[in-house]
Coordinates of C-alpha atoms in Angstrom, one line a residue:
X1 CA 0.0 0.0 0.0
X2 CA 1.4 3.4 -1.4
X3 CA 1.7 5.5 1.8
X4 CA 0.4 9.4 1.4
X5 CA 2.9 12.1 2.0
X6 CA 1.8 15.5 4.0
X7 CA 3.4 18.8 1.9
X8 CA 1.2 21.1 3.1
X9 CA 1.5 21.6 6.7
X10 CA -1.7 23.2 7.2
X11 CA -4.2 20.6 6.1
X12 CA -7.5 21.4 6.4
X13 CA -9.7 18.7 7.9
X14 CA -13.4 19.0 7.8
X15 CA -15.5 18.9 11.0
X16 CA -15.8 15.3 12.5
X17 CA -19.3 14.1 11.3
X18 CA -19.9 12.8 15.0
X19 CA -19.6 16.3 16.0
X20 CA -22.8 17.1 18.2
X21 CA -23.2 20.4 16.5
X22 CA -25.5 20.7 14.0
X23 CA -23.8 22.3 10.7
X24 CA -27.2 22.6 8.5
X25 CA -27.9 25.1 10.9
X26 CA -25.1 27.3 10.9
X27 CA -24.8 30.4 8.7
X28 CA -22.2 29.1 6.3
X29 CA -21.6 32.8 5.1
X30 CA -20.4 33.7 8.5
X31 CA -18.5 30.2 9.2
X32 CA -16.4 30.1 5.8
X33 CA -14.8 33.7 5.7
X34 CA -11.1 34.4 4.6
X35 CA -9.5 34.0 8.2
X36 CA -7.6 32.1 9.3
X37 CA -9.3 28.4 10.8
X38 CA -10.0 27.9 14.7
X39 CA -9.8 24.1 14.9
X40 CA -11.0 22.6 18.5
X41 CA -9.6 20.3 20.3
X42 CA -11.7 18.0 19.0
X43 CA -10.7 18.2 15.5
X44 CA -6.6 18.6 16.4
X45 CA -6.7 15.6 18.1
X46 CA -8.8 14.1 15.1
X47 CA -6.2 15.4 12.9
X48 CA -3.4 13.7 14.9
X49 CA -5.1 10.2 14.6
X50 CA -5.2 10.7 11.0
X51 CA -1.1 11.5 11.4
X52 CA -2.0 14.9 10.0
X53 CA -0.2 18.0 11.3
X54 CA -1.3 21.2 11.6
X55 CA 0.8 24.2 10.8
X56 CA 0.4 27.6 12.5
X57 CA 1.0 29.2 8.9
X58 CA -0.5 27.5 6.6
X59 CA -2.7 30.0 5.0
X60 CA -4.2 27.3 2.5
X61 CA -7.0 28.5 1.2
X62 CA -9.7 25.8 1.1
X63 CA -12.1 26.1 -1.7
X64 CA -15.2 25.6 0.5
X65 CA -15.3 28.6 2.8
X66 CA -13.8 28.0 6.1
X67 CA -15.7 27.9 9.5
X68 CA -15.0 31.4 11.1
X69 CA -13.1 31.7 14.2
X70 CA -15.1 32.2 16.9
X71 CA -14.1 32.9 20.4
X72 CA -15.0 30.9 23.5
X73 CA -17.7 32.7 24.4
X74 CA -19.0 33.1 20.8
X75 CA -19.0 29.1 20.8
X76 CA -19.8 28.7 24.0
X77 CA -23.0 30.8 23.3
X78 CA -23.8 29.1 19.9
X79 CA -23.0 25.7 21.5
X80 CA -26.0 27.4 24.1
X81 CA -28.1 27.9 20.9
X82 CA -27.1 25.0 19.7
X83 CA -28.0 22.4 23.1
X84 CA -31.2 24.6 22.7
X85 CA -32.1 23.8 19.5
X86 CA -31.4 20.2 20.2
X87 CA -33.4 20.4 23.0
X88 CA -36.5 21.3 21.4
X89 CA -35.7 19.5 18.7
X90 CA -35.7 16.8 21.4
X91 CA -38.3 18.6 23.5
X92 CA -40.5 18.3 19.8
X93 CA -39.4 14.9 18.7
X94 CA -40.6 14.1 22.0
X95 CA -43.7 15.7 21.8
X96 CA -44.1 14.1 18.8
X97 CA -43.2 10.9 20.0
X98 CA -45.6 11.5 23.0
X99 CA -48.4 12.3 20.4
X100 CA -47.8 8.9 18.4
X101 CA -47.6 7.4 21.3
X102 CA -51.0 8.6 23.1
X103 CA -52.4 8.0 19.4
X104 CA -51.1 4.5 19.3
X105 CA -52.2 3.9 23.0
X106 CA -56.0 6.2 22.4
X107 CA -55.8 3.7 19.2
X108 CA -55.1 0.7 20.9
X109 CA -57.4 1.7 23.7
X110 CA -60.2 1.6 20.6
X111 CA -59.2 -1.1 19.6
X112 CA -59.2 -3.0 23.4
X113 CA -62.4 -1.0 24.0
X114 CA -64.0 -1.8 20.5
X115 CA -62.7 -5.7 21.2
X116 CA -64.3 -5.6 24.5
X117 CA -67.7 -3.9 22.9
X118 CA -67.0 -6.5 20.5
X119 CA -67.4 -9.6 22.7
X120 CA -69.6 -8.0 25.2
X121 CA -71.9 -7.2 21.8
X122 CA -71.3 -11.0 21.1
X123 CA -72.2 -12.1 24.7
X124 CA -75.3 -9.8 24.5
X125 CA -75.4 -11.6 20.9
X126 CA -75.8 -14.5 22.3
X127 CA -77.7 -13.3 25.3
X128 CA -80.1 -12.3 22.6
X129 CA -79.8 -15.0 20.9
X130 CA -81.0 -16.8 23.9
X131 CA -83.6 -14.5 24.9
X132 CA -84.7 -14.2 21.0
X133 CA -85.3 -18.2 21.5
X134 CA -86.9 -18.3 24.8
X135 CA -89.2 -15.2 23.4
X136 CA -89.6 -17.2 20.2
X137 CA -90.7 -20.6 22.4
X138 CA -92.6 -18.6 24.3
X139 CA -94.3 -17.4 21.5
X140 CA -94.3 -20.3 19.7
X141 CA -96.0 -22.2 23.0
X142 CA -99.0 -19.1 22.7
X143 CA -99.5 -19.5 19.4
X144 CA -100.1 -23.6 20.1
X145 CA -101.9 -22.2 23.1
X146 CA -104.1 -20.1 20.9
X147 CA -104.4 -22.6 18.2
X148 CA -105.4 -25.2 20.5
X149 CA -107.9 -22.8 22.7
X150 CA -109.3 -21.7 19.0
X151 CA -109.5 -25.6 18.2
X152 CA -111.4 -26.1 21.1
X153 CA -113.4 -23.3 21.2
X154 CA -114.5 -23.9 18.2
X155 CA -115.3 -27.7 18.8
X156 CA -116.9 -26.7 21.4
X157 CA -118.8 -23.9 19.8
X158 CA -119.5 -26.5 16.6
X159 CA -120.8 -29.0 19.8
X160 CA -122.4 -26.3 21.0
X161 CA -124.2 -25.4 17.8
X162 CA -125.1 -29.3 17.2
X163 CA -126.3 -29.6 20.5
X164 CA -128.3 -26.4 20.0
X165 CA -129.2 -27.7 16.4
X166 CA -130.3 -31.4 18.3
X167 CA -131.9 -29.9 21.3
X168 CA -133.8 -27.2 18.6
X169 CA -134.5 -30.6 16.6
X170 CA -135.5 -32.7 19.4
X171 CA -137.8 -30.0 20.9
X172 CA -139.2 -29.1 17.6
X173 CA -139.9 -32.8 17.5
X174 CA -141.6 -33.1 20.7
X175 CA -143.4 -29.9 19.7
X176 CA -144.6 -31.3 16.3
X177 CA -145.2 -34.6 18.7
X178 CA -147.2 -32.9 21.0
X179 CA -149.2 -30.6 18.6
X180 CA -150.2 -33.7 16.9
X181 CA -150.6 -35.9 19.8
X182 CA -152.9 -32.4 20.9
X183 CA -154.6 -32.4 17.4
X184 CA -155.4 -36.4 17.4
X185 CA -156.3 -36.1 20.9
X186 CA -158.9 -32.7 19.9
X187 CA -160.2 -34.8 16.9
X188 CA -160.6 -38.0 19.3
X189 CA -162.8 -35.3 21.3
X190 CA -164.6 -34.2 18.6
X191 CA -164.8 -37.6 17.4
X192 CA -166.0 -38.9 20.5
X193 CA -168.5 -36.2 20.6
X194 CA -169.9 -36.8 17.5
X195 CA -169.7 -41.1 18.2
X196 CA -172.6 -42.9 18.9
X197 CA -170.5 -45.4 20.5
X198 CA -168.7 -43.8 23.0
X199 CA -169.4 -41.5 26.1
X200 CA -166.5 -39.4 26.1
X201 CA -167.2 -38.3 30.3
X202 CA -167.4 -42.0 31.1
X203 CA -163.8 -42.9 29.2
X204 CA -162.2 -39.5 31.4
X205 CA -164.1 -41.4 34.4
X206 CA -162.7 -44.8 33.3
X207 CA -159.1 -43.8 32.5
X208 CA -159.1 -42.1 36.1
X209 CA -159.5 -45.5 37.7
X210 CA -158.1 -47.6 35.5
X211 CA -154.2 -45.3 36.0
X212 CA -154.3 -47.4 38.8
X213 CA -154.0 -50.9 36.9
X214 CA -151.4 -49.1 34.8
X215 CA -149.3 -48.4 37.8
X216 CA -149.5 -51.9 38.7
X217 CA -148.7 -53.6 35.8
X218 CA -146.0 -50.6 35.4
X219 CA -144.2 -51.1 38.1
X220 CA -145.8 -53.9 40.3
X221 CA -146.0 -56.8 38.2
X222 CA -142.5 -57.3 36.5
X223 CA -141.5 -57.5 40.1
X224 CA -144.1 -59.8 41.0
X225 CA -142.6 -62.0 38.2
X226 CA -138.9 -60.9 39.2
X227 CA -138.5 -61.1 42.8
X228 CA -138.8 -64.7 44.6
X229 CA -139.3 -63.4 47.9
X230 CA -142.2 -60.6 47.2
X231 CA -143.7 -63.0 45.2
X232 CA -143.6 -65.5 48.4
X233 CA -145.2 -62.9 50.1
X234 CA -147.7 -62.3 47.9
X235 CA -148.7 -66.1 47.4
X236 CA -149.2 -66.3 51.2
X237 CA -151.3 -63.2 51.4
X238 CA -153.6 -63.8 48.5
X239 CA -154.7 -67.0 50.1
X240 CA -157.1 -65.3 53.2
X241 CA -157.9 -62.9 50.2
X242 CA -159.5 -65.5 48.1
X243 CA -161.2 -67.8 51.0
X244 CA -162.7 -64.7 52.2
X245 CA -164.4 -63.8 49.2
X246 CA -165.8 -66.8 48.4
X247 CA -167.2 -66.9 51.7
X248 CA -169.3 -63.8 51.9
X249 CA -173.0 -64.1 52.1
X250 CA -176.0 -61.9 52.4
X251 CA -176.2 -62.0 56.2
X252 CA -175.3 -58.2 57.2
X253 CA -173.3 -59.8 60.4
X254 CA -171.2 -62.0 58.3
X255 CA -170.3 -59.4 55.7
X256 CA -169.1 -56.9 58.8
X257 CA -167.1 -59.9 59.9
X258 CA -165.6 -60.9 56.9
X259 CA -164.8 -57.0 55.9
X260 CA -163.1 -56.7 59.5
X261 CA -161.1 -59.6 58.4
X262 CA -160.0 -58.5 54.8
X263 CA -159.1 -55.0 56.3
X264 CA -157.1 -56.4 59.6
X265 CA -155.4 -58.5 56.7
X266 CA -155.0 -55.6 54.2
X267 CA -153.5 -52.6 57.1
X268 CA -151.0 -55.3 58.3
X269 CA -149.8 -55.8 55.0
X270 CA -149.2 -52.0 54.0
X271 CA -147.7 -51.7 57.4
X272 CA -145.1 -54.0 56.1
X273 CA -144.8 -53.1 52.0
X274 CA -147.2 -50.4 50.1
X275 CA -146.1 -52.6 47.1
X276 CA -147.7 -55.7 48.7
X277 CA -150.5 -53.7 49.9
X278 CA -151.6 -52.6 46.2
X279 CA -150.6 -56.0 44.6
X280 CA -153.3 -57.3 47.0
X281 CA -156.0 -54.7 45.7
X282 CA -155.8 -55.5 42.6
X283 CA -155.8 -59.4 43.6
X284 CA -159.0 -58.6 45.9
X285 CA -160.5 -56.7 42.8
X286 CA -160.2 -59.2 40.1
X287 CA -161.2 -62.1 42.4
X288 CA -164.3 -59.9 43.7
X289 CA -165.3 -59.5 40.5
X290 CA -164.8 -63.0 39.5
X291 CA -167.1 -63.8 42.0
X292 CA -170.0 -60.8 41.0
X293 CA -169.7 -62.7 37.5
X294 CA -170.1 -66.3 39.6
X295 CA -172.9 -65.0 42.3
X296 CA -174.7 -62.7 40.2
X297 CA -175.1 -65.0 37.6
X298 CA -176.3 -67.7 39.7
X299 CA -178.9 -65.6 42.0
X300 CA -179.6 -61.8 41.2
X301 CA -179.6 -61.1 44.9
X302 CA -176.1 -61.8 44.6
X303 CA -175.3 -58.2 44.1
X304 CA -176.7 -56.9 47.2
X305 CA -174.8 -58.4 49.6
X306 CA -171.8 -58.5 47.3
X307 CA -172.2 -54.7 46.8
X308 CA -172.6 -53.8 50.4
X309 CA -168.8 -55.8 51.0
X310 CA -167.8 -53.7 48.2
X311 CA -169.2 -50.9 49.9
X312 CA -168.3 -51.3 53.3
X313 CA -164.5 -52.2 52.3
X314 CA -164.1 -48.9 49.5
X315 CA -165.3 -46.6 52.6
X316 CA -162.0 -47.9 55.4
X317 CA -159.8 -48.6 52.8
X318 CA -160.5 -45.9 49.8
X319 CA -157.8 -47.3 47.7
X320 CA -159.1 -50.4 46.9
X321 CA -162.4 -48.0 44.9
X322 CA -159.7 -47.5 41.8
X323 CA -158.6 -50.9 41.6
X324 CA -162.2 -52.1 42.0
X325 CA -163.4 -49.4 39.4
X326 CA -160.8 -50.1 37.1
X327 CA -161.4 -54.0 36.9
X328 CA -165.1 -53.4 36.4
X329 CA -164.9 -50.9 33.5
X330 CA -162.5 -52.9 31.9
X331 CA -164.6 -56.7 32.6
X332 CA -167.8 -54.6 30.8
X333 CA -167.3 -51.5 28.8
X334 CA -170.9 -51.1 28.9
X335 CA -170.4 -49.2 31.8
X336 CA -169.1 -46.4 30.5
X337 CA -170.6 -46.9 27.8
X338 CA -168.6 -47.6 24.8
X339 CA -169.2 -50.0 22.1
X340 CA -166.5 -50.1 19.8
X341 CA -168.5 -50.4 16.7
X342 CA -168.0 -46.6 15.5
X343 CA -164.7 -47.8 14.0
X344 CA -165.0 -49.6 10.2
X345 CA -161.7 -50.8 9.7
X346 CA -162.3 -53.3 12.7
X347 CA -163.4 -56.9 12.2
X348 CA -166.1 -58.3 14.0
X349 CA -163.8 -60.6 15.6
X350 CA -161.8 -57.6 17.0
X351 CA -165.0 -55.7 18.0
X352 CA -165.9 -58.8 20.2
X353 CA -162.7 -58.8 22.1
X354 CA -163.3 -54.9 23.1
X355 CA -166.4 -56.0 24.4
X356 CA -165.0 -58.4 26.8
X357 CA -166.6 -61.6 24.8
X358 CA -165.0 -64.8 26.5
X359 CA -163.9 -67.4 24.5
X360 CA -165.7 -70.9 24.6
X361 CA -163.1 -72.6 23.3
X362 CA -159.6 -70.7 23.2
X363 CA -158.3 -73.5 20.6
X364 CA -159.8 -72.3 17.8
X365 CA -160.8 -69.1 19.4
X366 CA -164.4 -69.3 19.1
X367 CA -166.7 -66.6 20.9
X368 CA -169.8 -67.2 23.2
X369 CA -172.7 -66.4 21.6
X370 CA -174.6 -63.0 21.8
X371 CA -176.9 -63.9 25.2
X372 CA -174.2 -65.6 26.9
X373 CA -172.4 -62.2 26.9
X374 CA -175.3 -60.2 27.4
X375 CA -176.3 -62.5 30.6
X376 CA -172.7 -62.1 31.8
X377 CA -172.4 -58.1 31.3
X378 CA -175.9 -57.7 32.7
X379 CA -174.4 -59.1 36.2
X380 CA -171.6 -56.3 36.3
X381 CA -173.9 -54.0 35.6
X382 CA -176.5 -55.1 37.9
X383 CA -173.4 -55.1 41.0
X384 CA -172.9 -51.5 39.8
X385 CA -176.8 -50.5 40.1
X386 CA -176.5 -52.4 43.3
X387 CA -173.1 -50.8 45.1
X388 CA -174.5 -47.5 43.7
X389 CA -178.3 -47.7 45.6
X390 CA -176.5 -49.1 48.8
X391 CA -177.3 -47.5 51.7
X392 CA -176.0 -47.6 55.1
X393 CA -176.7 -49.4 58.4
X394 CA -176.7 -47.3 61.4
X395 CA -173.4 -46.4 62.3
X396 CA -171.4 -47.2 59.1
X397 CA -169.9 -44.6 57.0
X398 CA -171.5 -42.9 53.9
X399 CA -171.4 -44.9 50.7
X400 CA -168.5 -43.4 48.5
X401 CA -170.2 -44.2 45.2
X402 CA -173.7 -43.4 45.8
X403 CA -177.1 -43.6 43.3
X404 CA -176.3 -40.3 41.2
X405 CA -173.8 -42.5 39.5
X406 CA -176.2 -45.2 38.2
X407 CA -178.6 -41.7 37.1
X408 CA -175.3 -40.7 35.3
X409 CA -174.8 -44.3 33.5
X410 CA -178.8 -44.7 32.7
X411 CA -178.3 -40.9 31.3
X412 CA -175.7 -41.8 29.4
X413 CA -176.7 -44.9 27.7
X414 CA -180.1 -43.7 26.8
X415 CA -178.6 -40.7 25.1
X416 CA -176.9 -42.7 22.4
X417 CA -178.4 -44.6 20.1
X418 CA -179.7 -48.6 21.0
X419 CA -177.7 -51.2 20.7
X420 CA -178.9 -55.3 20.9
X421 CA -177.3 -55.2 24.3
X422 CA -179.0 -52.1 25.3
X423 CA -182.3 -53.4 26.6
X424 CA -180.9 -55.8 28.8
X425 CA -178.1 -53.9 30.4
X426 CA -181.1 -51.3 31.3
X427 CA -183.5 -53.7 32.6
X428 CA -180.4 -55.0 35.0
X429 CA -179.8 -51.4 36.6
X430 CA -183.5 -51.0 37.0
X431 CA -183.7 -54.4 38.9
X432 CA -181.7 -53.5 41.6
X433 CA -181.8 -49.6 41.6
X434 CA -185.1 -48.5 40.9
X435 CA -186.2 -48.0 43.8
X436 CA -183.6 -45.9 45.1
X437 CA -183.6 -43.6 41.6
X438 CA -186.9 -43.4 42.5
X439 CA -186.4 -42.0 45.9
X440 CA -183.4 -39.9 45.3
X441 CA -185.3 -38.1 42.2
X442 CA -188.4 -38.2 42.3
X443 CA -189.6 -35.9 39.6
X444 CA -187.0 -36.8 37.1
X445 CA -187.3 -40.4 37.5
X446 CA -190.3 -40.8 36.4
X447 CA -190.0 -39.0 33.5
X448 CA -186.4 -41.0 32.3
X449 CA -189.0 -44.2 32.5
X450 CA -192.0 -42.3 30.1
X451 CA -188.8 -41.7 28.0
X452 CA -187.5 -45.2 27.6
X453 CA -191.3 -46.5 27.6
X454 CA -192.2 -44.2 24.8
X455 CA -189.4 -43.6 22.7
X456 CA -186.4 -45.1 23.1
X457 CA -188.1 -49.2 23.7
X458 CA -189.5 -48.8 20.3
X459 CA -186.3 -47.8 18.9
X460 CA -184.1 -51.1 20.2
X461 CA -183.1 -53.5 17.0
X462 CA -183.2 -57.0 17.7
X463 CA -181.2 -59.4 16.8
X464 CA -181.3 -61.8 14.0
X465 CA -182.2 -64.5 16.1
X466 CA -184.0 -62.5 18.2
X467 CA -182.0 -63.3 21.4
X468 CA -182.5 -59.8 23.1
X469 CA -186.8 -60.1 22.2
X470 CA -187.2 -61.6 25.5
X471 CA -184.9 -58.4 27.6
X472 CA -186.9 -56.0 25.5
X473 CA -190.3 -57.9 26.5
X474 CA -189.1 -57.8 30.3
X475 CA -188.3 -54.1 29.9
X476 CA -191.0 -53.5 28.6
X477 CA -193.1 -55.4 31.5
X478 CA -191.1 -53.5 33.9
X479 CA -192.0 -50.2 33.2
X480 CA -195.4 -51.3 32.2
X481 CA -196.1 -52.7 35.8
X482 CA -194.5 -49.2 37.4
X483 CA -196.9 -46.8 35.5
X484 CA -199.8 -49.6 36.3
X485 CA -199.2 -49.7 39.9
X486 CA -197.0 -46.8 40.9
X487 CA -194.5 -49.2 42.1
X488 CA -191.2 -50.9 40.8
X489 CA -190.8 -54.6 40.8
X490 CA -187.1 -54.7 41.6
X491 CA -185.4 -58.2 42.9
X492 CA -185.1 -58.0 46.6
X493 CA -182.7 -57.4 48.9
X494 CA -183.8 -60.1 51.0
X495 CA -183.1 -64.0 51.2
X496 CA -185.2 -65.4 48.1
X497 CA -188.1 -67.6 49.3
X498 CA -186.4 -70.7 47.0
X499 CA -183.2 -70.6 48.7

């Protein structure tokens, strides 16, 4: 390496870069002026490591201008300047700094704050989101609420309607039911009214009783049939029923006796069972009546003392008059009257078994004949006369189906036209009750007879085989004999001189 060789003993070095002072902002026209160079210490000794040397006379002129001597306190004084500048410079760098700094940190604070915003805005997110789903079950279980509520409400409002619509239906039903049930029964009335074969007071008075027989085979009889043990009873019962009436007899004493018995029998069996005490009744009524049909048949004066039982029994035990009643409209329907031949759609056959015809052989279903019935139905109606003219001993109570009834019946059946049957039905109430029509109406009586004498006996059609010539002869007698003698033949009351 070619070593460099120093001629010129006043070298000018330039100011060490590493210098602390700040040569952009000195004023070079002041620093480079023709004097001569002020080196520091700094810069000789920086010279020296270069193995430079610095002469006191070197006057080389540099072609940049030179720095300008400055004393110590001129230097000292810009070096003031100088530190001053750097300071602010400093002072402003770190200012500046401090600026970026607070930026950067009010930045990152945004960012941590818009980070924490962010995931407390995703927590409430999914706060929300939770509460969005609770709220959206929540709704969702009102709408199924409601749609099921609505269902139902309207189920029940289409139930509602149908039962409304049903009920409407059924009541407009009944209605229609009962307006036609109202208009047949208005044109039975008026039928009725209009019949000649029907008395539309006697079927009221018949239908009265005769809700008794209804009640029993209602409710009575299936358990009758049903229940072993009443039915024991009842079999046990019936017997003293039945021996007593076929004892009675026309002696006053042994009727008393016998209707003593029959109620003693009949109080100590409703003390034990109303059921058993109106089983009984009707028991007592259709085996009375049984035996009216035997006795009556047999004798006439049958019906007296069979009436005055009757009697005697209706008045302490008033029941047994419905059941009684009811058995004997039913057994002749003459007694109300009724005839069943207003109808033309009926056979004969069928008109026969209204009118209580029995059967004399129930093989081949063959009827009686005509004065077979008429002798049987004259003996119910002959009881009837009978139990309505009884009177009472001394002592006993009032009859509860006195004489104006057989003056009602006789009314009734002399109103509408004859029948076959008529004339001997009449002559068997006047029999036994003439007498006491006669005393209970004394005017009017008499006057009823003129009218069957004179205009209604003409007017009775006999038969074809004149089976009802002799009861229209004997009616005919009867009346005859009254308006001859002033007196009425009737059968009496007493023990027949035969017997």
């Amino acid at each position: 390496m070619q070593s460099i060789k120093i001629t010129n003993p006043n070298v000018f070095t330039p100011p060490d870069v590493d210098s602390d002072i700040d040569y952009d902002s000195i004023d070079l026209s002041d620093v480079f002026k023709p004097t001569k160079y002020v080196y520091t210490y700094k810069h000789k000794m920086n010279l020296i490591k270069l193995g430079c040397a610095l002469g006191s006379r070197d006057d080389y002129k540099l072609k940049l201008k030179r720095y300008p001597r400055a004393t110590d306190e001129q230097y000292a004084s810009k070096y003031k300047e100088h530190l001053q500048k750097l300071q602010e410079q400093r002072q402003k760098y770190l200012e500046e700094e401090n600026k970026k700094r607070e930026q950067a940190r009010k930045e990152a604070e945004e960012i941590l704050a818009s980070l924490k915003k962010t995931a407390l805005e995703d927590k409430d997110e999914d706060d929300d989101d939770e509460a969005f789903e609770e709220e959206l079950r929540r709704q969702n279980e009102l709408i199924e609420a409601a749609i099921k509520y609505d269902k139902e409400r309207t189920e029940s409002e289409l139930a509602a309607e149908k039962e409304r619509e049903e009920k409407e239906k059924k009541q407009k039903e009944e209605e229609e039911k009962k307006r036609k049930a109202e208009a047949e029964k208005k044109e039975k009335e008026l039928k009725l009214q209009r019949s000649s074969a029907t008395s539309p007071e006697g079927l009221e008075e018949y239908k009265k009783h005769y809700a008794k027989i209804e009640y029993f085979k209602a409710t009575l009889k299936p358990k009758l049939a049903n229940d072993p043990t009443f039915r024991k009873q009842i079999f046990e019962a019936r017997r003293l029923v039945k021996r007593t009436v076929a004892q009675l007899q026309y002696k006053h004493n042994v009727i008393l006796e016998k209707v003593e018995l029959m109620y003693n029998h009949l109080t100590s069996i409703k003390a034990q069972s109303q059921e058993a005490f109106e089983v009984l009744l009707n028991f007592l009524a259709k085996a009375f009546l049984a035996q009216v049909k035997q006795e009556v048949h047999a004798t006439p004066f049958a019906a007296y003392f069979l009436a005055r039982f009757a009697y005697l029994l209706i008045s302490t035990i008033p029941e047994f008059l419905d059941y009684l009643m009811g058995r004997l409209y039913k057994r002749c329907p003459y007694l109300i009257p009724q005839y069943h031949d207003d109808d033309p759609t009926l056979a004969v056959d069928e008109i026969k078994r209204r009118l209580r015809y029995d059967y004399t052989n129930k093989e081949d279903k063959t009827f009686q004949t005509f004065l077979q019935h008429a002798e049987q139905q004259k003996c119910y109606v002959m009881f009837y006369g009978a139990l309505c003219q009884t009177k009472p001993d001394p002592g006993q109570p009032e009859n509860r189906y006195p004489i104006k009834h057989a003056w009602v019946w006789l009314a009734r059946i002399c109103n509408m036209p004859p029948r076959e049957i008529t004339p001997i039905l009449v002559l068997g109430l006047l029999e036994v009750s003439a007498e006491r029509l006669l005393e209970a109406y004394p005017t009017q009586t008499p006057k009823l007879f003129r009218l069957i004498r004179e205009k209604i006996l003409p007017m009775y059609p006999k038969c074809d085989n004149n089976d009802n010539v002799g009861g229209i002869t004997r009616l005919e007698m009867f009346l005859d004999d009254y308006f001859k003698t002033g007196q009425v033949k009737c059968i009496s009351e007493s023990l027949p001189a035969q017997i």
